[in-house]
PDB file of C-alpha atoms in Angstrom:
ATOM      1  CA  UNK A   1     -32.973 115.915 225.726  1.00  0.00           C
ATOM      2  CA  UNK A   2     -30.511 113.159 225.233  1.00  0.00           C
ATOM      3  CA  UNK A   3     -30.351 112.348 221.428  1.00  0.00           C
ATOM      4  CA  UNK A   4     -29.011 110.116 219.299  1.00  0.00           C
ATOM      5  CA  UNK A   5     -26.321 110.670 216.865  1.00  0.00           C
ATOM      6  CA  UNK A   6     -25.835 107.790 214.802  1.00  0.00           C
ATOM      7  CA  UNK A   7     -23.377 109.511 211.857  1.00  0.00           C
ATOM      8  CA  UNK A   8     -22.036 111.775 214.501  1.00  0.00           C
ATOM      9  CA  UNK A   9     -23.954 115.084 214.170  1.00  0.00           C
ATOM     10  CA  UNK A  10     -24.327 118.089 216.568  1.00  0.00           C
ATOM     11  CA  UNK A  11     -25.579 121.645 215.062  1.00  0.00           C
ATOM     12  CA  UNK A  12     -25.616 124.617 217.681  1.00  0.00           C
ATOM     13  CA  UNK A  13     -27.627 127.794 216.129  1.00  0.00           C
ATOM     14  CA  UNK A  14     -26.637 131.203 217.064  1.00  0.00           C
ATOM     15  CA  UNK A  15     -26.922 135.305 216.040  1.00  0.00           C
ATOM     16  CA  UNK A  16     -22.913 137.061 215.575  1.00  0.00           C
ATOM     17  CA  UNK A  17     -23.155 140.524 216.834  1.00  0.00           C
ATOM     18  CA  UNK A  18     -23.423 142.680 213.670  1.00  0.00           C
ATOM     19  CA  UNK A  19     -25.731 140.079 211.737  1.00  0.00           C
ATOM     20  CA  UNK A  20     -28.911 141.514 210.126  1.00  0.00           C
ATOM     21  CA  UNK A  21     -31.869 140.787 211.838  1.00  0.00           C
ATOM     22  CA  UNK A  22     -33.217 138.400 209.813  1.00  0.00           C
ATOM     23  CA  UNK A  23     -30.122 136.234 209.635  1.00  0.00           C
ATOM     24  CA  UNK A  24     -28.799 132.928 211.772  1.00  0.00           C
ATOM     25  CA  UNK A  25     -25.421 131.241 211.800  1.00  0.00           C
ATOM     26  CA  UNK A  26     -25.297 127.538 212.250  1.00  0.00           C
ATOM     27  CA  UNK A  27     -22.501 125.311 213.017  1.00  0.00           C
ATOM     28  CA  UNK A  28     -22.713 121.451 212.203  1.00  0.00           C
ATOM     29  CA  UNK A  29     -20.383 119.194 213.613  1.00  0.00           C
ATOM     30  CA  UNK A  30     -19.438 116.185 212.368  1.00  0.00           C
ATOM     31  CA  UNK A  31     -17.284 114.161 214.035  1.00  0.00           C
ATOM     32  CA  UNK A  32     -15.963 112.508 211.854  1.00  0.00           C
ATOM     33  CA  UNK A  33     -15.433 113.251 207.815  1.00  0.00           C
ATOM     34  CA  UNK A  34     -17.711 115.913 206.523  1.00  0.00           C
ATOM     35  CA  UNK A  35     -21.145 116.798 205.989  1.00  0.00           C
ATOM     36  CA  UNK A  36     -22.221 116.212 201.856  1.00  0.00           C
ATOM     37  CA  UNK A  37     -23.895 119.842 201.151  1.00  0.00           C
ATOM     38  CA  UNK A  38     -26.737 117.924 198.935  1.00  0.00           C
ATOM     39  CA  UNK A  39     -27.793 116.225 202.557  1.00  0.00           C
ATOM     40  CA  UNK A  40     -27.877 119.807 204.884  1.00  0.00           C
ATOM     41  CA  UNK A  41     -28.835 122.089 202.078  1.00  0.00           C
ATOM     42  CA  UNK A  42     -32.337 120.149 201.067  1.00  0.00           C
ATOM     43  CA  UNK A  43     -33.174 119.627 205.290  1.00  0.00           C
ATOM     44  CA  UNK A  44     -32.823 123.319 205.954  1.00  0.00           C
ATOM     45  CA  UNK A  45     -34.780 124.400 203.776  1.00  0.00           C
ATOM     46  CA  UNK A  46     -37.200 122.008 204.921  1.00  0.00           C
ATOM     47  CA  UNK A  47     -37.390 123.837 208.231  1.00  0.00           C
ATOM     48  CA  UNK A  48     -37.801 127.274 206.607  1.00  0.00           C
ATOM     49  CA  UNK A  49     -34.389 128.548 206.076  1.00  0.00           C
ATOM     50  CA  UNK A  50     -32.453 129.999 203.470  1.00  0.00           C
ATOM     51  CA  UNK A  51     -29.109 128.514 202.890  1.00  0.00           C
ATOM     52  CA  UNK A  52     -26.486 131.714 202.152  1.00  0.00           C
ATOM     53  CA  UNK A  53     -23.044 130.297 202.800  1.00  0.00           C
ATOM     54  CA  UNK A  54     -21.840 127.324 203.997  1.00  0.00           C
ATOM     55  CA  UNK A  55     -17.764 127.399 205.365  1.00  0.00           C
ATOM     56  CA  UNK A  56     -16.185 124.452 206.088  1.00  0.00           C
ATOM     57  CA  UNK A  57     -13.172 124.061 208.621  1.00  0.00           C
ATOM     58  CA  UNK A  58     -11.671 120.377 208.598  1.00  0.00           C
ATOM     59  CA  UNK A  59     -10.518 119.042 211.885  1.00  0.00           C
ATOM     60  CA  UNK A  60      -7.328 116.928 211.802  1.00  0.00           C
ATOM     61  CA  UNK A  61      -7.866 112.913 213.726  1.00  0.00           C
ATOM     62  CA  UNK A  62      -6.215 112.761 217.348  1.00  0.00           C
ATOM     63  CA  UNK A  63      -4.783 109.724 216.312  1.00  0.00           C
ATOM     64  CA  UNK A  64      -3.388 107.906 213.533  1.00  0.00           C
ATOM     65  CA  UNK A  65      -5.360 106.274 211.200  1.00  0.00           C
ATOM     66  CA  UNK A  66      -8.597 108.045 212.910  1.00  0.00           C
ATOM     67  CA  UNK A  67     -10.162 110.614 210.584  1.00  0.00           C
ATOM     68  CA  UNK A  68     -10.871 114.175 211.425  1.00  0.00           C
ATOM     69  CA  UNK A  69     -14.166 116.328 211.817  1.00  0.00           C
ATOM     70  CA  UNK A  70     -15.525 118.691 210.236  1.00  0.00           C
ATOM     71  CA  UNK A  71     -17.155 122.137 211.636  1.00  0.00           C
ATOM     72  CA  UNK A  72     -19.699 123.684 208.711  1.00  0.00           C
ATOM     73  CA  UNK A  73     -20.401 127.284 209.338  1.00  0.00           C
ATOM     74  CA  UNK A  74     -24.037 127.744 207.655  1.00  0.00           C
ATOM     75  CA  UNK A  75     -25.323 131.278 207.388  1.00  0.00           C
ATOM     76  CA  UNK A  76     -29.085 131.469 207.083  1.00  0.00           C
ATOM     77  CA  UNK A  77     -31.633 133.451 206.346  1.00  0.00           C
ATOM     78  CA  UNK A  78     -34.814 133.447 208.540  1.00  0.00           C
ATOM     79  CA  UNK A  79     -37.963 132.642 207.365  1.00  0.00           C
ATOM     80  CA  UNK A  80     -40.273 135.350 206.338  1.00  0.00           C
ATOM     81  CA  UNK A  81     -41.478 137.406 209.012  1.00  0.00           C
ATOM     82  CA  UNK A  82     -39.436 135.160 212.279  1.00  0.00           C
ATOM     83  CA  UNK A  83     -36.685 137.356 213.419  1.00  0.00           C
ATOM     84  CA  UNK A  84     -33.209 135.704 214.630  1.00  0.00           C
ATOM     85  CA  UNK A  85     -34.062 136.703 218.099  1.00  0.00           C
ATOM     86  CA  UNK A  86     -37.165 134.347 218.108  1.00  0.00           C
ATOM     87  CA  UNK A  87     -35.743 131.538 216.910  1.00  0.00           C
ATOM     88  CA  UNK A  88     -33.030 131.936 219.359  1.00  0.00           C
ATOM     89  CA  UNK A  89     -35.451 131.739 222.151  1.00  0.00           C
ATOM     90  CA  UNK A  90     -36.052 128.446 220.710  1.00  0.00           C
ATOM     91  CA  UNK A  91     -33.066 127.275 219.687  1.00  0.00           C
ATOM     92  CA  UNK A  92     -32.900 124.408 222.063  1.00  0.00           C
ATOM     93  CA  UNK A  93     -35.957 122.558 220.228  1.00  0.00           C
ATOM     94  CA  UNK A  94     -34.802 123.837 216.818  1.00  0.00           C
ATOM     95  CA  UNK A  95     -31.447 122.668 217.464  1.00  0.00           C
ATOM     96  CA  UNK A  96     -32.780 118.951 218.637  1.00  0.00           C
ATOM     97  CA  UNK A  97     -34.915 118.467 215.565  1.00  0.00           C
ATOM     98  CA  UNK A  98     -32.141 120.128 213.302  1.00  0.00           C
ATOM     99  CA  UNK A  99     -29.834 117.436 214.804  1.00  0.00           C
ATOM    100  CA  UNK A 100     -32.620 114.493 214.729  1.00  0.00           C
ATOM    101  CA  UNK A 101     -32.879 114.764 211.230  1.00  0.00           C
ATOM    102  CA  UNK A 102     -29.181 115.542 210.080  1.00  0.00           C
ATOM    103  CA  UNK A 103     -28.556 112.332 212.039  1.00  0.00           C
ATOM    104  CA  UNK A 104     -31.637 110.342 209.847  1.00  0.00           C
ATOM    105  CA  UNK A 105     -33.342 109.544 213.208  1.00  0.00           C
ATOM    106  CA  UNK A 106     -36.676 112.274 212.204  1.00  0.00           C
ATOM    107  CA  UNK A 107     -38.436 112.978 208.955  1.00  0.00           C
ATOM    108  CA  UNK A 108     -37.021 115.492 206.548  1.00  0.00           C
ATOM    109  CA  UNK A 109     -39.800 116.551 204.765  1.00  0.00           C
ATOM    110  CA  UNK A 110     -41.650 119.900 204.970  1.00  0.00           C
ATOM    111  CA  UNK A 111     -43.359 119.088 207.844  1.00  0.00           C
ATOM    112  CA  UNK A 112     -40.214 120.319 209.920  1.00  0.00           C
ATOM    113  CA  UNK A 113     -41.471 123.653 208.468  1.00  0.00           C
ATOM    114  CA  UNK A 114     -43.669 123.995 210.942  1.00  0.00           C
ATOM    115  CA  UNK A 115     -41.308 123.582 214.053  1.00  0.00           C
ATOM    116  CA  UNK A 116     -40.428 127.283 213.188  1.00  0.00           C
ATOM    117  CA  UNK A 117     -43.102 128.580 211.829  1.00  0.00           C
ATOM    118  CA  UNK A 118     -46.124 127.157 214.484  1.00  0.00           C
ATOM    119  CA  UNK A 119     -43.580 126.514 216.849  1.00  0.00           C
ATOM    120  CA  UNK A 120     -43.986 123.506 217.947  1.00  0.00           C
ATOM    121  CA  UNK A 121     -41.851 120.915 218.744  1.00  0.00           C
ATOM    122  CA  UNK A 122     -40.309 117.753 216.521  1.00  0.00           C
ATOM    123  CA  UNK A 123     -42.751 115.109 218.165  1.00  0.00           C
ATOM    124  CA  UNK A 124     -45.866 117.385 217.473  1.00  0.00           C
ATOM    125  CA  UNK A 125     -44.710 117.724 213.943  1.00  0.00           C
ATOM    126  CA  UNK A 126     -44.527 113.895 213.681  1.00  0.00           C
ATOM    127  CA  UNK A 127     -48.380 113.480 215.027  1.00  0.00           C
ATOM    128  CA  UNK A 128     -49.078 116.307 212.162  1.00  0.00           C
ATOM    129  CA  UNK A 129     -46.982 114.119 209.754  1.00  0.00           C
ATOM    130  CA  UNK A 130     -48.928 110.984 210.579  1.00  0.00           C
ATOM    131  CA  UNK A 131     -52.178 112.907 211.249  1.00  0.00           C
ATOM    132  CA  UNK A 132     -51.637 113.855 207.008  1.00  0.00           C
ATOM    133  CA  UNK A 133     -51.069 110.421 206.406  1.00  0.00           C
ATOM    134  CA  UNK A 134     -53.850 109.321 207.662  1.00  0.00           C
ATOM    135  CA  UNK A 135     -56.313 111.945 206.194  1.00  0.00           C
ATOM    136  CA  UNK A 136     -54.078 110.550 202.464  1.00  0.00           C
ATOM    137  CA  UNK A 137     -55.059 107.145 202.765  1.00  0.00           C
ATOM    138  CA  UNK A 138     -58.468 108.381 203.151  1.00  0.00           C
ATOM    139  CA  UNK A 139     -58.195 110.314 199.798  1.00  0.00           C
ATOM    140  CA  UNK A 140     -58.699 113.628 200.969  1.00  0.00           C
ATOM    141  CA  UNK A 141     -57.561 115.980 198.157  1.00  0.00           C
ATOM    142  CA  UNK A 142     -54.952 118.413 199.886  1.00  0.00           C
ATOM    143  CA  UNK A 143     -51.215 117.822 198.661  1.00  0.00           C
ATOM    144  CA  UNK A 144     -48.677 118.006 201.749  1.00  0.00           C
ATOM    145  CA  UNK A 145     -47.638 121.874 200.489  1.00  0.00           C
ATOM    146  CA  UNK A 146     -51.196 122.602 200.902  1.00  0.00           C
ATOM    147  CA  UNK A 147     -51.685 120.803 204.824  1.00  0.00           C
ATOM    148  CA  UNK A 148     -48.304 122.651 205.903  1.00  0.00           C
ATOM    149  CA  UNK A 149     -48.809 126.145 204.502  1.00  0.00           C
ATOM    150  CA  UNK A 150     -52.582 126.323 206.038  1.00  0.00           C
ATOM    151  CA  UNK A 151     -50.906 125.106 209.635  1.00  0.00           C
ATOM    152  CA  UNK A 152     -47.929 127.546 209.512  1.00  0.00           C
ATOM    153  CA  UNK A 153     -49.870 130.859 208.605  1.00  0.00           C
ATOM    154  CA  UNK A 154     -52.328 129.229 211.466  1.00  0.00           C
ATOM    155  CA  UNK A 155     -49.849 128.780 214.672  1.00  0.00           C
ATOM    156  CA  UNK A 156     -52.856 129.799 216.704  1.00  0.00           C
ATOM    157  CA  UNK A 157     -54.398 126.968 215.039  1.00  0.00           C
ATOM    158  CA  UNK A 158     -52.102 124.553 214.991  1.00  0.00           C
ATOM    159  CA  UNK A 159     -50.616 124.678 218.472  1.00  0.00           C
ATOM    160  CA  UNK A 160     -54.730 124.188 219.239  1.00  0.00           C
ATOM    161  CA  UNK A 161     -55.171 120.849 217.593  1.00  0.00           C
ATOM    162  CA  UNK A 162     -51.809 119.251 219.006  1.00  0.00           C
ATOM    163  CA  UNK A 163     -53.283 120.481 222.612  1.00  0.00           C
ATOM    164  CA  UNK A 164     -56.588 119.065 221.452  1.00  0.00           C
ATOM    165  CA  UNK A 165     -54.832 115.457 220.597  1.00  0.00           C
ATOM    166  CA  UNK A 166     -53.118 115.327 223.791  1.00  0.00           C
ATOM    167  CA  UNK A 167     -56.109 116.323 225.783  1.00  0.00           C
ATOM    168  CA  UNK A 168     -57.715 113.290 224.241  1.00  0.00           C
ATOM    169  CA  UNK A 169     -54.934 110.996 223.869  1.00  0.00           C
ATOM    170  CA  UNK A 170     -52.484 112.022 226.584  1.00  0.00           C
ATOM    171  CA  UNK A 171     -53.400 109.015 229.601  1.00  0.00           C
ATOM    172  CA  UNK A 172     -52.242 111.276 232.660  1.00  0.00           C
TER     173      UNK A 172
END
């Protein structure tokens, strides 16, 4: 998918041979300047994830006058019960909707949560996200917390009712 990167953001998951099981290594690139921890830290955990160590390497500018990059090394921790082999197998839509919302062009809330967990993509977690808003300004009683935790211990579930909505909103 081609994405936008409006403050120059790029994130690439991966496993290091060696790693426990239930950790992941990300790398955020910024192009230019550096990442402020208080932005990746709070959309992380949004998706699931357990923030362990963040290393920074700072990229000198190819020209003068032109500021460098940045490369943050994050090391994760999974979220309960997804092993770093799953989420690998994914890592292409986690990546995307990592990226999407680093880059302030998706949501961060804890919706993103359920990318991992239900495994579903960003754009299903938006109809979710508007699907809850919906359901608020009819004054149903569940807090977001709630909405998200019953969908994520229900993938089964989940993945059902964004099939269902396409089925009957989907025009092909």
């Amino acid at each position: 998918a081609c994405l936008q990167r409006p403050l120059g953001r790029d994130v690439r998951l991966y496993h290091r041979d060696g790693d426990h099981q239930e950790r992941l290594r990300l790398k955020v690139y910024q192009h230019e300047g550096s990442l402020p921890l208080s932005h990746a830290v709070p959309a992380l955990e949004n998706f699931g994830f357990t923030v362990l160590e963040e290393i920074p390497t700072t990229l000198e500018g190819s020209d003068k006058g032109m500021q460098g990059g940045t490369i943050h090394d994050f090391t994760l921790a999974t979220p309960a019960g997804a092993s770093a082999a799953e989420l690998l197998d994914r890592s292409d839509v986690i990546g995307d909707s990592i990226t999407a919302v680093l880059n302030q062009i998706a949501e961060n809330d804890i919706f993103n949560r359920l990318v991992v967990a239900a495994r579903i993509s960003a754009e299903e977690s938006g109809w979710l996200r508007a699907f809850y808003r919906y359901l608020r300004q009819a004054n149903t009683a569940f807090t977001i917390d709630t909405v998200v935790e019953a969908l994520a211990v229900a993938p089964d579930v989940t993945r059902a009712l964004i099939e269902l909505f396409r089925l009957r909103h989907d025009p092909e």
